[in-house]
Structure formats: structure tokens, C-alpha cells
Short mmCIF file of C-alpha atoms in Angstrom, two decimals:
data_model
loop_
_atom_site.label_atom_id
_atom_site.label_comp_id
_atom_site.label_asym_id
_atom_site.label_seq_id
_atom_site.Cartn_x
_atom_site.Cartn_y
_atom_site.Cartn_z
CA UNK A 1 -10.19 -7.78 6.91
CA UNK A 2 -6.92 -6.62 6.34
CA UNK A 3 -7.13 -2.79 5.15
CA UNK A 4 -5.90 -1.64 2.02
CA UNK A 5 -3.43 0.77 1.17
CA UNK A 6 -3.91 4.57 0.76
CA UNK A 7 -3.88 4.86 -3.42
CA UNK A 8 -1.73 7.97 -3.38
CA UNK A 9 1.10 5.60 -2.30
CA UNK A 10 0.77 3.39 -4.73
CA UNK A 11 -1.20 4.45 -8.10
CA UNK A 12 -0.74 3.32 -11.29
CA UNK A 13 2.65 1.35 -10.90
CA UNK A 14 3.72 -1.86 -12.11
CA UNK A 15 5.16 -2.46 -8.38
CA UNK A 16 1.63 -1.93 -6.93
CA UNK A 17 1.69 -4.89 -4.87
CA UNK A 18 5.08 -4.09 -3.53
CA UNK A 19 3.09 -1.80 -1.05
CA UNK A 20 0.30 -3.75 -1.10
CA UNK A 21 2.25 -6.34 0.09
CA UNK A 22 3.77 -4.75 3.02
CA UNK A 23 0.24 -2.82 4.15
CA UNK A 24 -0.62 -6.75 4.76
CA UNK A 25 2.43 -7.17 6.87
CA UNK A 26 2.25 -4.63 9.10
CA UNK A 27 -2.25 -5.28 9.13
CA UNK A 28 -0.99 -8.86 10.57
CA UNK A 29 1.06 -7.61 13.01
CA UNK A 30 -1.42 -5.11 14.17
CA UNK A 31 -4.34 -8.17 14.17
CA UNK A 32 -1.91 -10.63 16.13
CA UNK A 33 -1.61 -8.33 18.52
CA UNK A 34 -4.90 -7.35 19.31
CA UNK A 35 -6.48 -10.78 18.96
CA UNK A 36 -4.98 -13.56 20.91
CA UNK A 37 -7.89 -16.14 18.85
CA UNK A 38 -6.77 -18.90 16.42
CA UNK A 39 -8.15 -17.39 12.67
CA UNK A 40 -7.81 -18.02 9.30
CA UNK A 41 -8.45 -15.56 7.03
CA UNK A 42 -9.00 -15.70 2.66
CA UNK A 43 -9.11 -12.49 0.55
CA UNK A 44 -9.94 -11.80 -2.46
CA UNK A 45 -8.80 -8.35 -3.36
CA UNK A 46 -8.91 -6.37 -6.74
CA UNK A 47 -7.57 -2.67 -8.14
CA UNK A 48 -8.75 -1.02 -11.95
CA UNK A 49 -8.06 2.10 -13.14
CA UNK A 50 -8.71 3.93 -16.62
CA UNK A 51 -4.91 4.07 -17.25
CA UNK A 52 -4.99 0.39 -18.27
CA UNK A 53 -3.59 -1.45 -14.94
CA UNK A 54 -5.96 -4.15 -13.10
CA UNK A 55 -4.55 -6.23 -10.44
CA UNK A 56 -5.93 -9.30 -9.00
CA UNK A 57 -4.71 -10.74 -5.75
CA UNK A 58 -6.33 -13.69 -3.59
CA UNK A 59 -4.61 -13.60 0.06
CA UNK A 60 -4.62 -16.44 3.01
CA UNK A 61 -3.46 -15.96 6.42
CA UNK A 62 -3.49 -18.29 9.12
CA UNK A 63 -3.00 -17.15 13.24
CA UNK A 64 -2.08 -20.25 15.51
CA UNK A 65 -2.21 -19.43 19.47
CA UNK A 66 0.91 -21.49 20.58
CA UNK A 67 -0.03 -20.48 24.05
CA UNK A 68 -1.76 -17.89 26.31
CA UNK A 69 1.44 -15.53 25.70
CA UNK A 70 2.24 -16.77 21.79
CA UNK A 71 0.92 -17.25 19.09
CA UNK A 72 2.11 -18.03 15.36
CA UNK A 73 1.25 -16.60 11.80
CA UNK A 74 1.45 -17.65 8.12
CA UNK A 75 0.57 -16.05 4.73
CA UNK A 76 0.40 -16.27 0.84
CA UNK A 77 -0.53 -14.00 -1.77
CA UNK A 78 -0.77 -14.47 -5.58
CA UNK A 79 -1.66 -11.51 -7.50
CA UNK A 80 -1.67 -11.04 -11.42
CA UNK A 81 -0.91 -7.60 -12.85
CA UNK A 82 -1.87 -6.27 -15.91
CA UNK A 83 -0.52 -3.29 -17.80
CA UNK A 84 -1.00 -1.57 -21.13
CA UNK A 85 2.23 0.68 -20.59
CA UNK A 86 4.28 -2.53 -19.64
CA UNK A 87 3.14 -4.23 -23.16
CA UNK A 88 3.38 -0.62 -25.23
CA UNK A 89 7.01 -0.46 -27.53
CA UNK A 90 9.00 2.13 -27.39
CA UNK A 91 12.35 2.28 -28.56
CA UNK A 92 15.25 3.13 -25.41
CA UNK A 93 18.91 2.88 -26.24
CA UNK A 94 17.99 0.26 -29.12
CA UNK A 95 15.64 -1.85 -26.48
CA UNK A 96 12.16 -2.26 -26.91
CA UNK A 97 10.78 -1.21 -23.27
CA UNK A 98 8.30 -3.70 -23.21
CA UNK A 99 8.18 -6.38 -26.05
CA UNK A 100 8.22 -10.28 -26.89
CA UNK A 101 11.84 -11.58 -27.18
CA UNK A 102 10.65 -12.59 -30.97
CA UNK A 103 9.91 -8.80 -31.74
CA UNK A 104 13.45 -7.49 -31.30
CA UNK A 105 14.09 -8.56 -27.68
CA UNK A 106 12.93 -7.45 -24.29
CA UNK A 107 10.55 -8.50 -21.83
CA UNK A 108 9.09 -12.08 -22.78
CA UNK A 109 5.80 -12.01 -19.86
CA UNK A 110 5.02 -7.98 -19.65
CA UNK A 111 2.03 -8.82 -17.73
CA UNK A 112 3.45 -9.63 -13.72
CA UNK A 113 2.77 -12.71 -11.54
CA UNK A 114 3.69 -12.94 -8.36
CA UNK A 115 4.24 -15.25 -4.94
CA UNK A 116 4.37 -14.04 -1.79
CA UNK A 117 4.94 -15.98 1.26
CA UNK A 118 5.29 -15.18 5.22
CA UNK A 119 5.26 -15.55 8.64
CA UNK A 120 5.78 -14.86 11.95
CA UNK A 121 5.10 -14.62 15.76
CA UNK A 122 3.71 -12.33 18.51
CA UNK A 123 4.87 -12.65 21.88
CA UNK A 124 3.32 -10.95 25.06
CA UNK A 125 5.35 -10.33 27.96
CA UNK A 126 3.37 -9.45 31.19
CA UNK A 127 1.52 -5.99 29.50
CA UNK A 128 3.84 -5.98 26.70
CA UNK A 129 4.28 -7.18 23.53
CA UNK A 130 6.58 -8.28 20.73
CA UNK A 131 5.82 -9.11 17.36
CA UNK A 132 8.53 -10.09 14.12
CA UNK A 133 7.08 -10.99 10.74
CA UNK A 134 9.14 -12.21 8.03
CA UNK A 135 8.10 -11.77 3.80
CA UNK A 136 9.17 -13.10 0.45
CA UNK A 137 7.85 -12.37 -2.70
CA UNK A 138 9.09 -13.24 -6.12
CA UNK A 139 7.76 -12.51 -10.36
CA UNK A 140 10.05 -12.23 -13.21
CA UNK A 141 11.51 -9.39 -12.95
CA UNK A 142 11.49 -8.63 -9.49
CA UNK A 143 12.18 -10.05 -5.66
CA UNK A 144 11.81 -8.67 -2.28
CA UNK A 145 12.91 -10.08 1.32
CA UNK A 146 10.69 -8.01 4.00
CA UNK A 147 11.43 -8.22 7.63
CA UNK A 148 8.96 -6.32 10.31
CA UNK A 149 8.20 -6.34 13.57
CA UNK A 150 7.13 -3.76 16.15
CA UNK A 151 7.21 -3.73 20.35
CA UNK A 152 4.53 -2.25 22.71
CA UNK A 153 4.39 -0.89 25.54
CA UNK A 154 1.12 0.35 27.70
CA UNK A 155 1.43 2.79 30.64
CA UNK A 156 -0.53 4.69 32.51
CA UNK A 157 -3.05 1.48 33.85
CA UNK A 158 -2.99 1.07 29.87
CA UNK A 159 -3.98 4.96 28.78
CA UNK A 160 -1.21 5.14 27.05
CA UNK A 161 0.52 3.15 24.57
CA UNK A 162 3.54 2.83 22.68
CA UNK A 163 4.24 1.25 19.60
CA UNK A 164 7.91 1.23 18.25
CA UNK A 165 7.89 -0.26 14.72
CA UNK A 166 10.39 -0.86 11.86
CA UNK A 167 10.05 -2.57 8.42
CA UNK A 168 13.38 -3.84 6.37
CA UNK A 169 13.04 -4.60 2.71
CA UNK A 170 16.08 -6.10 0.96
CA UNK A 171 14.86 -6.15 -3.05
CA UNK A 172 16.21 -6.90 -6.47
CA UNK A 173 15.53 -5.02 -9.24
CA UNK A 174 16.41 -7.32 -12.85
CA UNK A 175 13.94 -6.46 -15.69
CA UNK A 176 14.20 -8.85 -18.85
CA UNK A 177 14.47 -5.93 -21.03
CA UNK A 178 18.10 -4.86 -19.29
CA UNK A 179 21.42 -6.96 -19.02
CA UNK A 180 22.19 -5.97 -15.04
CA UNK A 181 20.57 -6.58 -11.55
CA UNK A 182 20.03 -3.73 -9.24
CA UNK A 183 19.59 -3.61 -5.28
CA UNK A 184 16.99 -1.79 -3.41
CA UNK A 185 17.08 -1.36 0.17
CA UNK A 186 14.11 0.38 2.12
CA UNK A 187 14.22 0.55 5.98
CA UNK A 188 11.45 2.19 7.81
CA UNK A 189 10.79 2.87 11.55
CA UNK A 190 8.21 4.46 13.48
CA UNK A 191 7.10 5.17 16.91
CA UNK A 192 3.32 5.57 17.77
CA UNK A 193 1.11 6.87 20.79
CA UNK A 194 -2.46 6.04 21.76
CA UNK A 195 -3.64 8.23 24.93
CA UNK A 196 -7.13 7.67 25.99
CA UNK A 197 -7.84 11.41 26.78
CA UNK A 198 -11.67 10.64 27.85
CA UNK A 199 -13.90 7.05 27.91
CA UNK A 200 -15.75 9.01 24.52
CA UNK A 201 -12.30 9.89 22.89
CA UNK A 202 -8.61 8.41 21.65
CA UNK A 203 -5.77 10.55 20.33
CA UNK A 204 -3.33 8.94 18.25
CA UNK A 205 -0.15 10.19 16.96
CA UNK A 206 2.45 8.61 14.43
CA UNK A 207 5.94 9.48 12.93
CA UNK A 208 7.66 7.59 10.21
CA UNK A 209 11.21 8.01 9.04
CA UNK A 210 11.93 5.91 5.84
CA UNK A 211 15.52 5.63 3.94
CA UNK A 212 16.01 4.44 0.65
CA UNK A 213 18.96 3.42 -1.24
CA UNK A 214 19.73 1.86 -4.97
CA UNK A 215 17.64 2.16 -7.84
CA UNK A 216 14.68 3.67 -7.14
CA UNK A 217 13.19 4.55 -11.08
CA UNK A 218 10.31 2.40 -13.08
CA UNK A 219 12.16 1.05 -16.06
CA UNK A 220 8.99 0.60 -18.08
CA UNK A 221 7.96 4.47 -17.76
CA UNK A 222 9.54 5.89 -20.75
CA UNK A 223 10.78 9.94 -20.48
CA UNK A 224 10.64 11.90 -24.12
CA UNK A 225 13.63 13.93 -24.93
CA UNK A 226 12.76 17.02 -27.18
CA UNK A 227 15.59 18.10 -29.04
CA UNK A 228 15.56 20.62 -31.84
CA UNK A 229 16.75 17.64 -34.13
CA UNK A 230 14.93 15.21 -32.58
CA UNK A 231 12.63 13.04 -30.35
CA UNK A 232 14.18 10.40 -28.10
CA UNK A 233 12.92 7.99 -25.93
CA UNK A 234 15.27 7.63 -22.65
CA UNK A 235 15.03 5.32 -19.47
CA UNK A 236 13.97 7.45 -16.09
CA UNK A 237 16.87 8.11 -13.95
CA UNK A 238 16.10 9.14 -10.10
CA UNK A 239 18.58 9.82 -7.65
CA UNK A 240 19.77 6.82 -5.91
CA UNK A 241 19.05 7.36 -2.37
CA UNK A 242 15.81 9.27 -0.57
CA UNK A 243 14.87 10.53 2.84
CA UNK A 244 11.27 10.37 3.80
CA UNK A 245 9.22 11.64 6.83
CA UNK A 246 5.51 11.24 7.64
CA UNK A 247 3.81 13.18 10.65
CA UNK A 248 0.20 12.47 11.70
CA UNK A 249 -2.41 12.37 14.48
CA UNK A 250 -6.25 10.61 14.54
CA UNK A 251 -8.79 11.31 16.79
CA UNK A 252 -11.45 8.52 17.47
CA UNK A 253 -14.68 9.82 19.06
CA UNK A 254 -17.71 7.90 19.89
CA UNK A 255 -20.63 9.99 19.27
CA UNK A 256 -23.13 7.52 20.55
CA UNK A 257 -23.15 4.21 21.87
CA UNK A 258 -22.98 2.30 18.80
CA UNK A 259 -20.76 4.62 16.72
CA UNK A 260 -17.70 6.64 16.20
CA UNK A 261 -16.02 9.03 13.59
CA UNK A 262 -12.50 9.61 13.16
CA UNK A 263 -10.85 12.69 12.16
CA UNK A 264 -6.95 12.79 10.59
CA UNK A 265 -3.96 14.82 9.56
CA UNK A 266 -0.93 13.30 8.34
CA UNK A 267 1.75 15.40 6.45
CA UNK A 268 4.60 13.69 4.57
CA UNK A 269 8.01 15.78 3.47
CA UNK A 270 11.33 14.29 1.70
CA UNK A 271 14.28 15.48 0.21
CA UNK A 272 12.63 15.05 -3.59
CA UNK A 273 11.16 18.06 -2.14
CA UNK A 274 7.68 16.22 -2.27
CA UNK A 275 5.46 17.71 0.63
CA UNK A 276 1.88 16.31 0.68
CA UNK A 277 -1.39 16.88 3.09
CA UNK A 278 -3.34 14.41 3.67
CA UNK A 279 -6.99 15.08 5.75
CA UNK A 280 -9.35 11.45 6.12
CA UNK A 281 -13.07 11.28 8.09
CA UNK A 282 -14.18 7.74 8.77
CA UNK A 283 -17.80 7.36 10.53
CA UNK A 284 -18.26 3.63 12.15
CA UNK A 285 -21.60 2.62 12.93
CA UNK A 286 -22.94 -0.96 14.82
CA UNK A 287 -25.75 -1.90 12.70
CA UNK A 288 -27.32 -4.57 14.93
CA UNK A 289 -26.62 -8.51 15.12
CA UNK A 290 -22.57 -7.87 14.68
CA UNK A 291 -23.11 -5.90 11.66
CA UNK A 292 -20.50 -3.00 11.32
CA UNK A 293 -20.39 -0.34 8.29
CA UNK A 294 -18.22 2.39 8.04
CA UNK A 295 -18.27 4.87 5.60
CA UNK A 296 -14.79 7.24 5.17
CA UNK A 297 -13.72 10.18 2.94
CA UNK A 298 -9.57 11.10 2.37
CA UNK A 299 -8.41 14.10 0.19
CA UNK A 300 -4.38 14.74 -0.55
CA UNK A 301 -2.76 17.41 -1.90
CA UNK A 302 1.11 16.88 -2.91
CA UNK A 303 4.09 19.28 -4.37
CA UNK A 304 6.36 18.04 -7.24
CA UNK A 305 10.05 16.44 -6.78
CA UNK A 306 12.65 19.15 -7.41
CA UNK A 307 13.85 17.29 -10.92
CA UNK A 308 10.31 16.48 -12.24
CA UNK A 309 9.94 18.98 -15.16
CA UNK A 310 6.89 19.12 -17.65
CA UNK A 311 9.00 18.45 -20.47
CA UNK A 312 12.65 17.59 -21.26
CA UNK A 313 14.93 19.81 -23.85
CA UNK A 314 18.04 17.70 -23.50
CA UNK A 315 19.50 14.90 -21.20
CA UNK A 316 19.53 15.65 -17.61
CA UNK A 317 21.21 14.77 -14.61
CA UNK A 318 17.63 12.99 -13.34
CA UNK A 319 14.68 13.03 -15.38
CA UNK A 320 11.01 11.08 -14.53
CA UNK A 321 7.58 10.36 -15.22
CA UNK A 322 6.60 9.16 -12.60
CA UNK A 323 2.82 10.36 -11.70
CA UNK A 324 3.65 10.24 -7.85
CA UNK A 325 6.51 12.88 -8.55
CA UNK A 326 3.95 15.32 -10.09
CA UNK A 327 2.34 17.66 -8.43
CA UNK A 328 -1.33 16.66 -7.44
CA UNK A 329 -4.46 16.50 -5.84
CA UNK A 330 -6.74 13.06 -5.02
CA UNK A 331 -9.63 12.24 -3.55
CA UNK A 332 -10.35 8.87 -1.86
CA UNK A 333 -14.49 7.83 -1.04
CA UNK A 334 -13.82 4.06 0.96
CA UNK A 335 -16.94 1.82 2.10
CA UNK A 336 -16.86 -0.90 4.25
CA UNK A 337 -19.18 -3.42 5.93
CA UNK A 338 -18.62 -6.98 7.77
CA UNK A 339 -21.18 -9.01 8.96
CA UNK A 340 -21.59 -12.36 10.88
CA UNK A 341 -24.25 -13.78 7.53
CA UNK A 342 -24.65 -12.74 4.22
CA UNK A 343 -28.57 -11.27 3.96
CA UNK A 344 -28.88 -11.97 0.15
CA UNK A 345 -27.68 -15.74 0.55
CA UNK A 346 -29.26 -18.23 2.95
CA UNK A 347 -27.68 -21.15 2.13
CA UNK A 348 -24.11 -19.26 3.61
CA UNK A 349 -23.35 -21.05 7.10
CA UNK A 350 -23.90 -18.73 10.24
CA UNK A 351 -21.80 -19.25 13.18
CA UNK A 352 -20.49 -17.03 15.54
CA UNK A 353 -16.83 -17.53 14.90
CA UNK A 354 -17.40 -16.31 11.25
CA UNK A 355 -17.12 -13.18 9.41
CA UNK A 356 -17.78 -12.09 6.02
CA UNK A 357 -16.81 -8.28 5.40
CA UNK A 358 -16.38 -6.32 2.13
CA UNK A 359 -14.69 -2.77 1.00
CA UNK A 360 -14.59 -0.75 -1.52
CA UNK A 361 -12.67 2.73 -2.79
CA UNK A 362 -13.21 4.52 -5.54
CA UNK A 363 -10.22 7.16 -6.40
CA UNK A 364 -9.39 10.03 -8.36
CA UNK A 365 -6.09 11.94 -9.17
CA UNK A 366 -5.49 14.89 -10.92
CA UNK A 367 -2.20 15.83 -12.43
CA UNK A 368 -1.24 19.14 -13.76
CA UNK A 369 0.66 17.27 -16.47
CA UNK A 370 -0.91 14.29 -18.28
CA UNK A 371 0.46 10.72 -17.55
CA UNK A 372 2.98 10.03 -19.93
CA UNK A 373 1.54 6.56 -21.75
CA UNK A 374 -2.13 7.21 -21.11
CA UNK A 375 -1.78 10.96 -21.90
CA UNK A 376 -4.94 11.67 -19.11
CA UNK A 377 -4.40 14.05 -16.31
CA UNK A 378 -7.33 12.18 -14.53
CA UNK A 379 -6.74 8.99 -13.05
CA UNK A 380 -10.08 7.35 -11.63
CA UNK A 381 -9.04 3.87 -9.85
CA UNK A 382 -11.51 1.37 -8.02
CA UNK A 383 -10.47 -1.18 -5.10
CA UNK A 384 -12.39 -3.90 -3.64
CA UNK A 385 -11.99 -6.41 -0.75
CA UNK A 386 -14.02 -9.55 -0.35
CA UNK A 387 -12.65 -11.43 2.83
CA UNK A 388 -14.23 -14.46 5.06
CA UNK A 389 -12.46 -14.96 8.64
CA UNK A 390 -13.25 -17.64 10.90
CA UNK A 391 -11.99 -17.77 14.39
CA UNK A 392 -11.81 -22.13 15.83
#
């Protein structure tokens, strides 16, 4: 199954799938690598929250073994996106942010569809290997070209591993309620180390280093301007470039012979000022014929950006809304199962070279400030995975 993304990263935007989107990238490269079987793979994902957004999006992937050293990948995604801050009107520089075209212009489909499609290959060299993955996904308002590949390396009679990563996004930003078309441009690289420390235990450790550049604001997040006159509605404006770093380390221990539990630290800094904590437990467990359930809890703290101010008195040089510039707190409960049959239903085939496996997540974020359409400091947000993989 490929494994969803942390919610923190991505909550309540009407990009969502953007990081969705690139979770399943690097998931593929991570499953070509460690499986060197032919699979196919369907989805059926889903995300609600009580702010108003649900998302929908089925996902196919397809692995082809070329040979004993290569092997070939393929992917689509369609997911529908529903909003009720991208249909709400409010009035910015004389533009309706979100409206029909017949209701004083502006955006003409506020709910989002969109196609993704990739590919790629994994290449093994001796003990090493090579993978490159390549992603393109396109709605209405919004494209993206992805590249993303990573290289490892074992050592140590394969103790210790290295992976070297790096993803490259290349996107355009051109919303229907706006005459211009903006660039975004997001590279990210990362180097990660596996050391087997004894046969009961793994230590893992991970740095990222991500730079963005262009325009990096939500235009249908409104900002309210308080003036003693008056109250305007203005467009978010961020600064137009952003450094971020992400430290962490896992440790995997098998408790018994048919389970583990993981333990984690990763903590994320950039110069927005954000700093966040993040502290995740995962327990594993072999529940007999192939069965495997795993049960995991994740809790985040974060700081504000250094521009993100409770309310706004006048114009300023940057000014957002955006709820993951706020400062905050989440928790994060995930469950997970996959199983070679499906108990309840008889009539689903059993074979060996299928899979069915399931997850769920159920979220919740507190803000110190309430979100500024659905005027809640709590968001509570559900996820769920259905997927089916066979392996010919």
C-alpha cells in the first residue's frame, strides 16, 4: 500500500494532492527498490475534514521487471477536490475569490479535478541501486512537472545503507480568478542511513534540505484588513523564496518474533521561522496466515512564521492565513492492516500473489487563532486507504 502523507504537511489546502502526489512518488521508488516482483497495484484513497474539504483519489501503479537488474514503473491518479472556502465570495481588488464567471467573474469550476501521470525505472548495479521517476499532473488552475530519483548504496556486508535522494518540481500557478501565470520551483534532496546496530534493532537517520522559489501563497485564502475606516478583503502575499530543513532518526525494534515497534523524532526548522517537533510510535504485529496490523500514534508541535500575525491593522509587507503558518499542536492516531483474503467476504479470490490492505487516520489540529473561512480553531480530518496488489 503506498503510505499516506503526514496531515501536518498538508491540511486543509486546496493543493492537498500536490503532496499527496509526491508521497506516492517517492513510496514507488522506495517499493521498486525493495521488490524486484512484477505488481500492479489500485487505490482507492479518501481525506474529510470539518472545515469543508473532502478529497477523493483512485490510484494505479504498475511495476514491470525488465530483467533480473531492471525493472519498469507506471502510474495514474485522478482525484476530485472539494472545498467550501474555494466556492465562498469574497470581494479582493474588485474579484470575486471564488465565483461563477456569470456572478461577476472568477473561477468557473471552484471544485478541483485532477490527472496525474508517471513513470519510471530502477536499476541495480552489483549491491547498488538507481532509481529516476518522472510525474505530471494537471486541473484548471494548476500544473506540476515532478522529477525524483534516489541512489543506494549498502556497506558494511549490507549493515549499512545509504540512500541519497532528490525530488524536482517545476509548477505553474494560473488561477481563473487572476489575469497572470506564476512559476513555482521546489527542489528537495536528502541523504539517509540505515545501520543494523543488533539482529533485534535498526537505526535510521534522515536529513532533508528543501528550496523554494516563486509564488508560494493560496490565492483562495482571503486575509481581512482592519482599518479604522474600514474592512478589506486582500489576497495573501508570502515571501517569494523559502529555506527548509528536516532532521530525524527511527528506531525499529522487534520485541518478539512476530512484532516490532518503532520509535521517532524528526524536527523541521526554516527561515519563516517555523520550528516544529514531531514524536510517532508505530507497533507492527504478524497476525497469522500473512495477516499484518499495525497500530501507530504521531503528535507535532509547531511555532508560527515570523509575518503571521493574529490580525492585520493595515497593508503589510507579507500577510497570511495560512493554518500551517500558525502556531500549533496535532495529533495523528493511524491504523493499518493487509491481509492475503478478506474474512467478511468469501466469494473474494485467495491466492498467494494477492493482497488486500486498508488504513486509516484520524487527525486533529489546534490553532491558537481560528481558521480564517471556517472560523474553528479545531480541525478534526479523517484519511482512508483501500488498496488490492497482486504480484504475476
Amino acid at each position: 500500500m503506498q503510505p499516506g502523507p503526514r496531515v501536518e504537511d498538508v491540511v486543509v489546502g486546496e493543493k492537498f494532492v500536490c503532496v499527496v502526489i509526491l508521497c506516492l512518488i517517492l513510496a514507488t521508488i522506495v517499493d521498486a527498490q525493495e521488490s524486484s516482483q512484477n505488481e500492479l497495484q489500485a487505490n482507492l484513497s479518501g481525506y474529510a475534514d470539518n472545515f469543508g474539504v473532502v478529497v477523493i483519489y483512485p490510484n494505479f501503479s504498475l511495476t514491470r521487471q525488465v530483467n533480473e537488474a531492471t525493472s519498469i514503473n507506471g502510474r495514474f491518479l485522478v482525484d476530485a477536490v472539494s472545498s467550501a472556502s474555494m466556492k465562498s465570495h469574497f470581494e479582493v481588488d474588485g474579484v470575486s475569490s471564488a465565483t461563477s464567471k456569470t456572478n461577476g467573474g472568477g473561477d468557473n469550476t471552484p471544485d478541483e479535478l485532477r490527472f496525474q501521470f508517471g513513470g519510471g525505472a530502477q536499476h541495480s548495479f552489483g549491491s547498488q541501486s538507481a532509481a529516476l521517476n518522472m510525474m505530471y499532473s494537471t486541473e484548471h488552475d494548476y500544473s506540476s512537472l515532478t522529477f525524483a530519483g534516489n541512489f543506494i548504496q549498502p556497506m558494511a556486508q549490507k549493515n549499512t545503507t545509504f540512500h541519497l535522494g532528490f525530488v524536482r518540481s517545476m509548477d505553474k500557478v494560473f488561477p481563473q480568478i487572476r489575469d497572470w501565470k506564476r512559476d513555482v520551483d521546489v527542489a528537495t534532496y536528502s541523504v539517509q542511513a540505515t545501520q543494523n546496530l543488533t539482529p533485534r534493532a535498526v537505526m535510521e537517520t534522515i536529513y532533508s534540505y528543501t528550496t523554494s522559489q516563486g509564488h508560494l501563497s493560496d490565492n483562495y485564502q482571503v486575509v481581512t484588513v482592519t482599518t479604522p475606516t474600514n474592512v478589506l478583503s486582500r489576497e495573501p502575499v508570502h515571501p517569494d523564496s523559502r529555506i527548509r530543513q528536516a532532521a530525524a532518526a527511527r528506531l525499529n525494534y522487534y520485541i518478539f518474533t512476530n512484532s516490532s515497534v518503532q520509535f521517532g523524532y524528526r524536527y523541521y526548522w526554516d527561515d519563516w521561522e517555523v520550528n516544529g517537533h514531531t514524536i510517532s510510535t508505530l507497533y507492527q504485529t504478524h497476525l497469522g496466515e500473512d495477516k499484518i496490523m499495525g497500530i501507530g500514534v504521531r503528535t507535532h508541535k509547531q511555532s508560527k512564521a515570523f509575518f503571521y500575525q493574529e490580525t492585520y491593522n493595515g497593508n503589510e509587507q507579507y500577510m497570511t492565513v495560512d493554518p500551517k503558518l500558525k502556531e500549533a499542536t496535532t495529533l495523528d492516531i493511524q491504523f493499518k492492516i493487509s491481509f492475503p483474503k478478506v474474512p467478511i467476504f468469501t466469494w473474494f479470490p485467495v491466492d498467494d500473489r494477492l493482497k488486500y490492505q486498508f488504513a486509516f487516520n484520524w487527525y486533529r489540529r489546534n490553532t491558537t487563532t481560528p481558521d480564517w473561512h471556517s472560523k474553528r480553531n479545531t480541525l478534526y480530518a479523517y484519511n482512508f486507504n483501500i488498496g488490492i496488489r497482486y504480484r504475476y
